[in-house]
mmCIF file of C-alpha atoms in Angstrom:
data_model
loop_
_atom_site.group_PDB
_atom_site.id
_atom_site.type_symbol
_atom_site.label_atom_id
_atom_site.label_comp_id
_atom_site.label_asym_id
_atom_site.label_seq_id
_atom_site.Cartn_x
_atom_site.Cartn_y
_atom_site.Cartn_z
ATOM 1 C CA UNK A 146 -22.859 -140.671 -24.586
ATOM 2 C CA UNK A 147 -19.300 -140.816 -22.616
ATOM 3 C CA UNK A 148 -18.746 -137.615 -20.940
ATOM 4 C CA UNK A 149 -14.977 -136.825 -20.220
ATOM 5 C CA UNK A 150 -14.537 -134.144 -17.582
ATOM 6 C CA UNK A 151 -11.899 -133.695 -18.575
ATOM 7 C CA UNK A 152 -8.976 -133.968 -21.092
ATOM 8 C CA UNK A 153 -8.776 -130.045 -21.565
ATOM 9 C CA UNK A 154 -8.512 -128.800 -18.115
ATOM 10 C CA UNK A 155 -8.709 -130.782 -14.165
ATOM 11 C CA UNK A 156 -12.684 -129.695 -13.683
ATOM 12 C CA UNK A 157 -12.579 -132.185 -10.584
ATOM 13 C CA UNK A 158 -9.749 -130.370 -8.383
ATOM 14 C CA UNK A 159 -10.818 -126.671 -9.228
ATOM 15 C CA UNK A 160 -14.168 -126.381 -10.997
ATOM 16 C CA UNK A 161 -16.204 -129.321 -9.213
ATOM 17 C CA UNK A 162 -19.388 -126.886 -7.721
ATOM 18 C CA UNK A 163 -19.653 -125.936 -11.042
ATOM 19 C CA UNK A 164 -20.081 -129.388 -12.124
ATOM 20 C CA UNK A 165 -22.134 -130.133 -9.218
ATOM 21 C CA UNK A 166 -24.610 -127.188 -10.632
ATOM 22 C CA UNK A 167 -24.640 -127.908 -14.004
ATOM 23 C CA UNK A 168 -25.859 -131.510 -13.046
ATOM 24 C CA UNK A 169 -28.641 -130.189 -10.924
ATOM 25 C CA UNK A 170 -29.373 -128.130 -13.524
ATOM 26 C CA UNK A 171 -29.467 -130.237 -16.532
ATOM 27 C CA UNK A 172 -27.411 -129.026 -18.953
ATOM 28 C CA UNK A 173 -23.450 -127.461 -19.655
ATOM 29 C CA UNK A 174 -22.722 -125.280 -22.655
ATOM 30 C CA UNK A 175 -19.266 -125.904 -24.125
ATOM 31 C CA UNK A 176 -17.685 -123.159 -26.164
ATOM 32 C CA UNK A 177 -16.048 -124.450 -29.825
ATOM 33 C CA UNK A 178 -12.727 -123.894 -29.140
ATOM 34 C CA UNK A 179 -11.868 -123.177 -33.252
ATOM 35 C CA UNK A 180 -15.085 -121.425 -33.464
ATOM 36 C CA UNK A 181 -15.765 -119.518 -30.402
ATOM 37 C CA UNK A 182 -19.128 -118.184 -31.535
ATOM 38 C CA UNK A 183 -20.300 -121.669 -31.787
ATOM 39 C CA UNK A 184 -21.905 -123.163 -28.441
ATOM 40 C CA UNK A 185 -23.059 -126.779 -27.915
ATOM 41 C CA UNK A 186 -25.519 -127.463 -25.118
ATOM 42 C CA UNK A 187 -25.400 -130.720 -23.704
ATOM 43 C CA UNK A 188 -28.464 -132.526 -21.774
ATOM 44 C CA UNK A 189 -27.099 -134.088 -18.890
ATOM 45 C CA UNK A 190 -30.015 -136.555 -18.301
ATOM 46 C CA UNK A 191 -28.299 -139.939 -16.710
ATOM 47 C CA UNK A 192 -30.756 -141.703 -18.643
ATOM 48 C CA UNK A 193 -28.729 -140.805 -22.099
ATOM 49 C CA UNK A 194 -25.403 -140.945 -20.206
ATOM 50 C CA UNK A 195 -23.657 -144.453 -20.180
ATOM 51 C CA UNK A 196 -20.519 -143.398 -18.349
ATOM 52 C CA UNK A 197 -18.910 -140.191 -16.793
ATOM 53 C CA UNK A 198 -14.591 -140.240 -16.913
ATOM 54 C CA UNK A 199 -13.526 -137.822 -14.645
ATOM 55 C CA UNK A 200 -9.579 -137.121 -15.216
ATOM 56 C CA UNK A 201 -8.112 -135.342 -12.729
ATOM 57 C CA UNK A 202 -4.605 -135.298 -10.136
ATOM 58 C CA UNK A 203 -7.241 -134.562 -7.377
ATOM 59 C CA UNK A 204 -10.118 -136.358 -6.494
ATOM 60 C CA UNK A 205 -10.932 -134.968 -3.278
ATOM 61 C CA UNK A 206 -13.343 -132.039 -3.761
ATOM 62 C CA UNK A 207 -15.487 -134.600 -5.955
ATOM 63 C CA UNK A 208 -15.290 -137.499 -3.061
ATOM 64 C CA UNK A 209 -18.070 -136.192 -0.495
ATOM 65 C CA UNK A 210 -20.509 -135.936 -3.527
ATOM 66 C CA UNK A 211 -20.029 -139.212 -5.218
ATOM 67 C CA UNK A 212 -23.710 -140.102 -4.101
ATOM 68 C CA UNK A 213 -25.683 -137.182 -5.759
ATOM 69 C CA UNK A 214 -23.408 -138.303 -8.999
ATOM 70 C CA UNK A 215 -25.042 -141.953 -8.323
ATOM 71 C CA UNK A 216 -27.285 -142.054 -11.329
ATOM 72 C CA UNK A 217 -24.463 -141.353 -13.318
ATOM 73 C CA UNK A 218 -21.781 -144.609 -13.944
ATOM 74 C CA UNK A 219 -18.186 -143.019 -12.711
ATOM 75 C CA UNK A 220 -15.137 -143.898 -13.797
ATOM 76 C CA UNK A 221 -11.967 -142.293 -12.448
ATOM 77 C CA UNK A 222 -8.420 -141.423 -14.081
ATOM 78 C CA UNK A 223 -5.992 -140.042 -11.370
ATOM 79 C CA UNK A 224 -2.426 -138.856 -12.663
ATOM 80 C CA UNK A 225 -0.029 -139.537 -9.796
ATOM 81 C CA UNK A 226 3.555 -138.513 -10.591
ATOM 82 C CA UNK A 227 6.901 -138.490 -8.627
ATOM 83 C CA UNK A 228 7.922 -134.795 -10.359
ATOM 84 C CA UNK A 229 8.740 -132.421 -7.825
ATOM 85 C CA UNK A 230 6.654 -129.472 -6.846
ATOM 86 C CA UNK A 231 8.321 -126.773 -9.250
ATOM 87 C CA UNK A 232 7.178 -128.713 -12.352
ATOM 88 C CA UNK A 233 3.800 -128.955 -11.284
ATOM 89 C CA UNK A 234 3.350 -125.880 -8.443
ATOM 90 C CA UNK A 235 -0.510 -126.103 -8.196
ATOM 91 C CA UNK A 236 -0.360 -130.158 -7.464
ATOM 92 C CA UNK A 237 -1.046 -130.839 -3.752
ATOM 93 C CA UNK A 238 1.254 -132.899 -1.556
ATOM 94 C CA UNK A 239 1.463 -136.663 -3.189
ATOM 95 C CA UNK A 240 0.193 -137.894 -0.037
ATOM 96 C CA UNK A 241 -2.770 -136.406 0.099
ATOM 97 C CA UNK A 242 -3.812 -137.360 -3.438
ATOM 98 C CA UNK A 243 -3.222 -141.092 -2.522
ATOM 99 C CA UNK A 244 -5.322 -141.052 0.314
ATOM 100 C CA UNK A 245 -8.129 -139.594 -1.870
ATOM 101 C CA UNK A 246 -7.345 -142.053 -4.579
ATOM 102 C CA UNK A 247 -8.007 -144.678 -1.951
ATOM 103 C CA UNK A 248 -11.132 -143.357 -0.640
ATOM 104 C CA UNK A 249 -12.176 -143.397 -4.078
ATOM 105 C CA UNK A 250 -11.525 -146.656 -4.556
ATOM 106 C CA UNK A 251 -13.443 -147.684 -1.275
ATOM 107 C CA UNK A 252 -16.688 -145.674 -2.779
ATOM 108 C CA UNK A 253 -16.761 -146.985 -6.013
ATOM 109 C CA UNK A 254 -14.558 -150.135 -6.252
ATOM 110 C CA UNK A 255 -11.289 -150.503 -7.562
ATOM 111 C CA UNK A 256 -12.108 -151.313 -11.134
ATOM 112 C CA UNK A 257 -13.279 -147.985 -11.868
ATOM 113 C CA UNK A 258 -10.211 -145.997 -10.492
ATOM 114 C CA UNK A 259 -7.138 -146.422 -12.873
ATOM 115 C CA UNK A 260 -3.948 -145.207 -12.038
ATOM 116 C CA UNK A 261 -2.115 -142.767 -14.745
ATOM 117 C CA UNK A 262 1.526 -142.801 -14.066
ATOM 118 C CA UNK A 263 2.249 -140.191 -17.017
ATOM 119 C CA UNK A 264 3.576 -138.281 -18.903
ATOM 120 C CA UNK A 265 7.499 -140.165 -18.279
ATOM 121 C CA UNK A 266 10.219 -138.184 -19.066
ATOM 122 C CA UNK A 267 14.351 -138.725 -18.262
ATOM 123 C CA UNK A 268 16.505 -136.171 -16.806
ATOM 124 C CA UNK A 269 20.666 -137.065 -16.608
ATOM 125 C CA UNK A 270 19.064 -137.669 -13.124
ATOM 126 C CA UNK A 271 15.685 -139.776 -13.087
ATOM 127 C CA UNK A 272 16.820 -142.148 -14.828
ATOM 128 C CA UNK A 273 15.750 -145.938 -15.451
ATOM 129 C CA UNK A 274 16.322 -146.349 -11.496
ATOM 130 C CA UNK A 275 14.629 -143.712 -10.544
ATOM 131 C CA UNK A 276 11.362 -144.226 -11.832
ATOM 132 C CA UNK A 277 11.572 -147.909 -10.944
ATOM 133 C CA UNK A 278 11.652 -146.633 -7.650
ATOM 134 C CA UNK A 279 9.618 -144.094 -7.480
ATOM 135 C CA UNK A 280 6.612 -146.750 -9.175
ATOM 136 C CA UNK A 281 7.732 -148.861 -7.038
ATOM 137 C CA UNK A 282 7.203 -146.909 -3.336
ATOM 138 C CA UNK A 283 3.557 -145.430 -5.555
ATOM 139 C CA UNK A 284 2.536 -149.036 -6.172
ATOM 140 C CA UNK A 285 3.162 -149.949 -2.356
ATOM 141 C CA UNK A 286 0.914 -147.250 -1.148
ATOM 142 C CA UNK A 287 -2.123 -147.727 -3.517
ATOM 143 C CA UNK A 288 -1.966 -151.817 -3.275
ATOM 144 C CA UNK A 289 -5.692 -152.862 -2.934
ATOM 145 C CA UNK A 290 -7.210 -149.781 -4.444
ATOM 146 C CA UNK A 291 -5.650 -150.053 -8.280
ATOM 147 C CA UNK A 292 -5.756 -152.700 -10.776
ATOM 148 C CA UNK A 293 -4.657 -150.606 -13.582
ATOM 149 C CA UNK A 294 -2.231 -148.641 -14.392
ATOM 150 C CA UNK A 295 -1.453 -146.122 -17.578
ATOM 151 C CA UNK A 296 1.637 -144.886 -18.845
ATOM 152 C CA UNK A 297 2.798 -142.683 -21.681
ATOM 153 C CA UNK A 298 5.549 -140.982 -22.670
ATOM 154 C CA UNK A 299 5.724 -137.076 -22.647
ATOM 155 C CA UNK A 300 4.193 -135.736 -25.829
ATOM 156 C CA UNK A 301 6.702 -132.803 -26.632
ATOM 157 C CA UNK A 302 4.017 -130.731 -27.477
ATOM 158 C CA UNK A 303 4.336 -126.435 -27.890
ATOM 159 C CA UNK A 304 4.193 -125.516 -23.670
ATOM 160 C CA UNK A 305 5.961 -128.480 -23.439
ATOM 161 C CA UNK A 306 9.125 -127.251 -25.694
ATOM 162 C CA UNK A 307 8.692 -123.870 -23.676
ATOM 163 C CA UNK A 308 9.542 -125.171 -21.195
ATOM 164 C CA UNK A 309 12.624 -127.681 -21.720
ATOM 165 C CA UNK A 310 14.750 -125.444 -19.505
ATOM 166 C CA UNK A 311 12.817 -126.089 -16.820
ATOM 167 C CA UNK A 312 12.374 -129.945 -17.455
ATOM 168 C CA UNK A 313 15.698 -130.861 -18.417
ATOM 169 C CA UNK A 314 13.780 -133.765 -19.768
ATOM 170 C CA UNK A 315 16.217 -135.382 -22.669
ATOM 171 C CA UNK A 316 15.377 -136.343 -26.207
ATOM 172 C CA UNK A 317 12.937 -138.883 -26.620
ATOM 173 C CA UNK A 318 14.211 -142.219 -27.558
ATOM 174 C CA UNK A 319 11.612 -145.397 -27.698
ATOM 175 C CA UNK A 320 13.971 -148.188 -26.447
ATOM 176 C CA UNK A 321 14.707 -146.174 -23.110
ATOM 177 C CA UNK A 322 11.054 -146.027 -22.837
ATOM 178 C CA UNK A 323 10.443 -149.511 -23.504
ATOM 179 C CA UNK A 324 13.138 -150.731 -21.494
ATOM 180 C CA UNK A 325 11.612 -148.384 -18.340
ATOM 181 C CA UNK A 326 8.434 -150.026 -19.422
ATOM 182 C CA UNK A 327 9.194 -153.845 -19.255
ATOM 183 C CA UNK A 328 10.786 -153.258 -16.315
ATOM 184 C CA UNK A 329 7.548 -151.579 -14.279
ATOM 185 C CA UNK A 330 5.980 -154.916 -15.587
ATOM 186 C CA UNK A 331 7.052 -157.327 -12.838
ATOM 187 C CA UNK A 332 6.483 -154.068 -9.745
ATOM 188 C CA UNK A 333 3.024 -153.577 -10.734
ATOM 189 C CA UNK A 334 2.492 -157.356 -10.714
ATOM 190 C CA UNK A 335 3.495 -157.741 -7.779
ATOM 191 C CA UNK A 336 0.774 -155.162 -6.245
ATOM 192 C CA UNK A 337 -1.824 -156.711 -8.213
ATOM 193 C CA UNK A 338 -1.489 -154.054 -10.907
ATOM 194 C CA UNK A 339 -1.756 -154.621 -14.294
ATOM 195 C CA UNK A 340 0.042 -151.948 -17.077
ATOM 196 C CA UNK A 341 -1.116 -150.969 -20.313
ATOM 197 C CA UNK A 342 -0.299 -148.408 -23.032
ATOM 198 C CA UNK A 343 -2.320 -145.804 -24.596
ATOM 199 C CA UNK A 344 -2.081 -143.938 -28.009
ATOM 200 C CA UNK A 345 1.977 -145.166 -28.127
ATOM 201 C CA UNK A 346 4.030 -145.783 -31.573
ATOM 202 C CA UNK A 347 4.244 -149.719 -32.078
ATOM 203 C CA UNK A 348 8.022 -149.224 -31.386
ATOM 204 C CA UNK A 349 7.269 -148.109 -27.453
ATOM 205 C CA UNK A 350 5.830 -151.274 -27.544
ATOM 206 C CA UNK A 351 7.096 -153.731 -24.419
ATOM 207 C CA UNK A 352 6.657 -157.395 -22.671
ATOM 208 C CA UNK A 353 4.100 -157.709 -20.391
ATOM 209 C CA UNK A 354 2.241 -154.044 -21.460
ATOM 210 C CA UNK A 355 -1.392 -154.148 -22.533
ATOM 211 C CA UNK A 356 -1.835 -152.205 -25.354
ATOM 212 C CA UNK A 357 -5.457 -151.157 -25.220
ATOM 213 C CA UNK A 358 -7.446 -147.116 -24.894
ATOM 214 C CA UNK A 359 -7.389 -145.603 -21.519
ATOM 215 C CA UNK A 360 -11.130 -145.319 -22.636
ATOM 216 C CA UNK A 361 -12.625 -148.858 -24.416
ATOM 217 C CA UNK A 362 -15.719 -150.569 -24.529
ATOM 218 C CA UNK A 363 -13.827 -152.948 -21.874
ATOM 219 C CA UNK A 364 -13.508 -150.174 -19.129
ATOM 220 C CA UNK A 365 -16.694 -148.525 -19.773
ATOM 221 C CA UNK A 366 -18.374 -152.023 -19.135
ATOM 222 C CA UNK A 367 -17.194 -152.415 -16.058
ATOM 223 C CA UNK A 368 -18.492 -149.369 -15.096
ATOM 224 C CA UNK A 369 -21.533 -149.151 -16.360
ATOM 225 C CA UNK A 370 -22.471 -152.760 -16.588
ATOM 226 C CA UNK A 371 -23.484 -152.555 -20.472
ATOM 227 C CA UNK A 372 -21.907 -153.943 -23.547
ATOM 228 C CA UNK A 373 -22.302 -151.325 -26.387
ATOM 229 C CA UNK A 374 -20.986 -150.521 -29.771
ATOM 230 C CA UNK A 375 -19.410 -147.325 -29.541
ATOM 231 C CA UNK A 376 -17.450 -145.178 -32.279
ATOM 232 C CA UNK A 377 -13.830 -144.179 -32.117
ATOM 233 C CA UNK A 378 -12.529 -141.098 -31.964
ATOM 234 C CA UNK A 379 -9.110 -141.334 -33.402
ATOM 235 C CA UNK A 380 -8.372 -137.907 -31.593
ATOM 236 C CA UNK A 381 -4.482 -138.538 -32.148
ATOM 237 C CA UNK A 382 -2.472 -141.237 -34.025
ATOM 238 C CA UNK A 383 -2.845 -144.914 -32.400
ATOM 239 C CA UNK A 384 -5.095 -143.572 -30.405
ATOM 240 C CA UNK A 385 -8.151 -146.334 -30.281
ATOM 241 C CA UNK A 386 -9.674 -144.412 -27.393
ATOM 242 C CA UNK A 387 -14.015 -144.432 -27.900
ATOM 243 C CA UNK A 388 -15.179 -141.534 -29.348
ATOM 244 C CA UNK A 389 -16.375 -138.949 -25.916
ATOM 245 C CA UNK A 390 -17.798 -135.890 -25.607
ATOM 246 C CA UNK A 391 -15.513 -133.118 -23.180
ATOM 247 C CA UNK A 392 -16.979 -130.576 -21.379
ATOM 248 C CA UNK A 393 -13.833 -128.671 -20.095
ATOM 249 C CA UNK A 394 -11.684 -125.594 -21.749
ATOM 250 C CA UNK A 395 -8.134 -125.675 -22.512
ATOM 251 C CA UNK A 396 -5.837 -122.568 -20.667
ATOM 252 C CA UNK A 397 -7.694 -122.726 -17.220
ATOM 253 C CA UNK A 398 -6.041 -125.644 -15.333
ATOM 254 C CA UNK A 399 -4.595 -124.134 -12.225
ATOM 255 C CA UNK A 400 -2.118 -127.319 -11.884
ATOM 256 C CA UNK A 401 0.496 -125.213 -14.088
ATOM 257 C CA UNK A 402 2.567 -128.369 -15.386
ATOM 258 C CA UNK A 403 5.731 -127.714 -17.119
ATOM 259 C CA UNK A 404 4.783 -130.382 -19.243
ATOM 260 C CA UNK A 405 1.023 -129.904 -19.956
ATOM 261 C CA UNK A 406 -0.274 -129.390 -23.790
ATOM 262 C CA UNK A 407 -3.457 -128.223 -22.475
ATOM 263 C CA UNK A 408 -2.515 -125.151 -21.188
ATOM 264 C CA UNK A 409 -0.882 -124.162 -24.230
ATOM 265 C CA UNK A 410 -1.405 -120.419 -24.051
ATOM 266 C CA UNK A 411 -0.336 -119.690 -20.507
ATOM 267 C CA UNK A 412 -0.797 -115.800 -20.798
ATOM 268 C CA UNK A 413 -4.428 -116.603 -20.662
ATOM 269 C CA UNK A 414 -4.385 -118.292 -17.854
ATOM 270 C CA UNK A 415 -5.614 -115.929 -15.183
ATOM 271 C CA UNK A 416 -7.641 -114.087 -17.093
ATOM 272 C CA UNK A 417 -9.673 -117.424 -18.242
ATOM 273 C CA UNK A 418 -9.960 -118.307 -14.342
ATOM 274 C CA UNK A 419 -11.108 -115.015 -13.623
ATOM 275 C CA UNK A 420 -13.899 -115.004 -16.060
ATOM 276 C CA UNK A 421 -14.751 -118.371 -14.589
ATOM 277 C CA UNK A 422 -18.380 -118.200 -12.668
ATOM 278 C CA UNK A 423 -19.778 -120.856 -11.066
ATOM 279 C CA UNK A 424 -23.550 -120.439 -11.731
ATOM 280 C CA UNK A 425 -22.161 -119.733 -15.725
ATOM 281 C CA UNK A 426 -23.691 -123.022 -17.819
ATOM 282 C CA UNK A 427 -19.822 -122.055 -19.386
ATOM 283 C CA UNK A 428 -16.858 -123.347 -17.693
ATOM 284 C CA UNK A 429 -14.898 -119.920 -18.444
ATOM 285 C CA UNK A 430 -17.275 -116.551 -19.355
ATOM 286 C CA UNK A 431 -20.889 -116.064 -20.049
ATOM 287 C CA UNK A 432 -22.986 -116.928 -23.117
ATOM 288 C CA UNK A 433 -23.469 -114.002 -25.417
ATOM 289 C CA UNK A 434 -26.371 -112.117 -27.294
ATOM 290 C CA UNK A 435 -24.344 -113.534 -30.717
ATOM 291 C CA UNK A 436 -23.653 -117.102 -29.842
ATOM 292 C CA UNK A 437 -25.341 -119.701 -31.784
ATOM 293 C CA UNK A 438 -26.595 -122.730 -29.336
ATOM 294 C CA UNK A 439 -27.056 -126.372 -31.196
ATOM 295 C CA UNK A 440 -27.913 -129.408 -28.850
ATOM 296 C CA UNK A 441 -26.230 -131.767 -28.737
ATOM 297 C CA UNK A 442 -27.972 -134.789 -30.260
ATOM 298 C CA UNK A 443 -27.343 -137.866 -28.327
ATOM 299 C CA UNK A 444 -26.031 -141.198 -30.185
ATOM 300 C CA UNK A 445 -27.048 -144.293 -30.574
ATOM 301 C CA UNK A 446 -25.274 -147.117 -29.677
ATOM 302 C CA UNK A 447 -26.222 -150.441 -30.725
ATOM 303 C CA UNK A 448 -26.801 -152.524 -27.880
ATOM 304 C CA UNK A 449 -24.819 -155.928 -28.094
ATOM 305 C CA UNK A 450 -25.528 -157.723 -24.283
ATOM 306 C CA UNK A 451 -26.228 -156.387 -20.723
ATOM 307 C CA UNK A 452 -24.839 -157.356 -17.706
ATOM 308 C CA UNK A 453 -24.871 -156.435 -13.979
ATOM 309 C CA UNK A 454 -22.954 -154.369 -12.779
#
């Protein structure tokens, strides 16, 4: 089993003693989201675990407990973005999250900490030039402690359209993209950073990009030093990504991006982080009398070579 903590909400930066519990603990309940009566327990025994992604835009509450996570294999995602503090208000300063991206990389190698420089979006003023440069002076400061680096476009998904007036992103348009893309090809390079695409149409294709999943059998390798044959989850079109299993919630990120689709009902927000409780084996509320409990069985993947890690 990969567990992704998470895609639906940044469990590292605001909900990591929870996490911490639930591991000594043994198990985390995750709520259906379409059927909210519907509860899936999940055994968190390393032993049935082949990797752990954590996704977050802070690493740092997770970093002084990366040991008693040790039996687990970790793999990090950090988004790093040069947007400015009114699109994403709960974000720390930039320079703080680089120095915890580097002391993650000095814990648990650079391999398993991959840079996400996404969502991109233009403005009339960030323009071609200005993300060049703004990689560019990101790419300086992580040299050493990032091999890898994701990008995406901005999906222009419902809080995303709400909040266009805020963005003043413009229309999407693939060969501005690809041109932004090809040109980030030659700066990464020359930090010893290779670029890749995720889940992007065949026309925001670009020289010099890898197109491969932010989560493959290649990356989770690395990490966890085994070589397995592991479903996909086709979660979105050209998405290749392995199939994982989340354990966050959607509306509870405290990050407030103007641009994120997982907090798609902001009205819930506070509410959702008020009924969060960190000895709940739910990231938001408590289990009720009514709710209906399955376990989640683990799969089976077929082993195909083992190496060291």
């Amino acid at each position: 089993m990969i567990l992704t903590c998470s895609q639906r909400t940044d469990i590292c930066a605001f909900y990591s003693d929870w996490l911490l519990r639930r591991f000594r603990e043994g198990f985390v309940d995750v709520r259906n989201p379409y059927a909210p009566r519907s509860v899936q327990r999940i055994l968190l025994d390393p032993g049935q675990i082949e990797a752990m992604i954590i996704m977050t835009k802070n690493p740092a509450p997770l970093l002084p407990h990366l040991q008693t996570l040790s039996a687990i294999p970790l793999g990090f995602q950090i988004t790093i973005t040069p947007y400015p503090a009114e699109l994403e208000p709960g974000v720390p300063d930039k320079r703080k999250i680089i120095a915890a991206f580097r002391e993650c990389a000095r814990q648990l190698g650079a391999r398993r900490v991959i840079l996400r420089y996404d969502p991109i979006f233009f403005t009339k003023t960030w323009d071609l030039a200005w993300h060049q440069r703004a990689f560019q002076r990101l790419c300086r400061q992580l040299e050493g402690a990032c091999h890898q680096v994701i990008i995406s476009e901005l999906d222009w998904m419902r809080n995303t359209r709400r909040h266009q007036k805020e963005l003043k992103a413009l229309p999407p348009d693939a060969k501005r993209f690809s041109l932004l893309a090809e040109s980030l090809v030659p700066i990464g390079r020359q930090f010893g950073m290779r670029l890749q695409m995720c889940a992007e149409s065949p026309e925001h294709a670009a020289p010099g990009i890898v197109r491969r999943s932010c989560i493959d059998a290649q990356w989770i390798e690395q990490i966890s030093g085994l070589r397995l044959r592991y479903p996909q989850g086709k979660a979105r079109p050209h998405c290749d990504c392995l199939a994982v299993t989340d354990i966050g919630e959607y509306n509870c990120c405290l990050h407030r991006c103007r641009y994120c689709y997982a907090n798609f009902d902001e009205t819930q927000l506070k509410e959702r982080v008020r009924a969060h409780d960190p000895a709940s084996s739910l990231l938001i509320g408590q289990l009720q009398p009514d709710d209906q409990i399955r376990i989640k069985k683990q799969p089976v993947f077929r082993q195909i070579g083992l190496f060291p890690s």
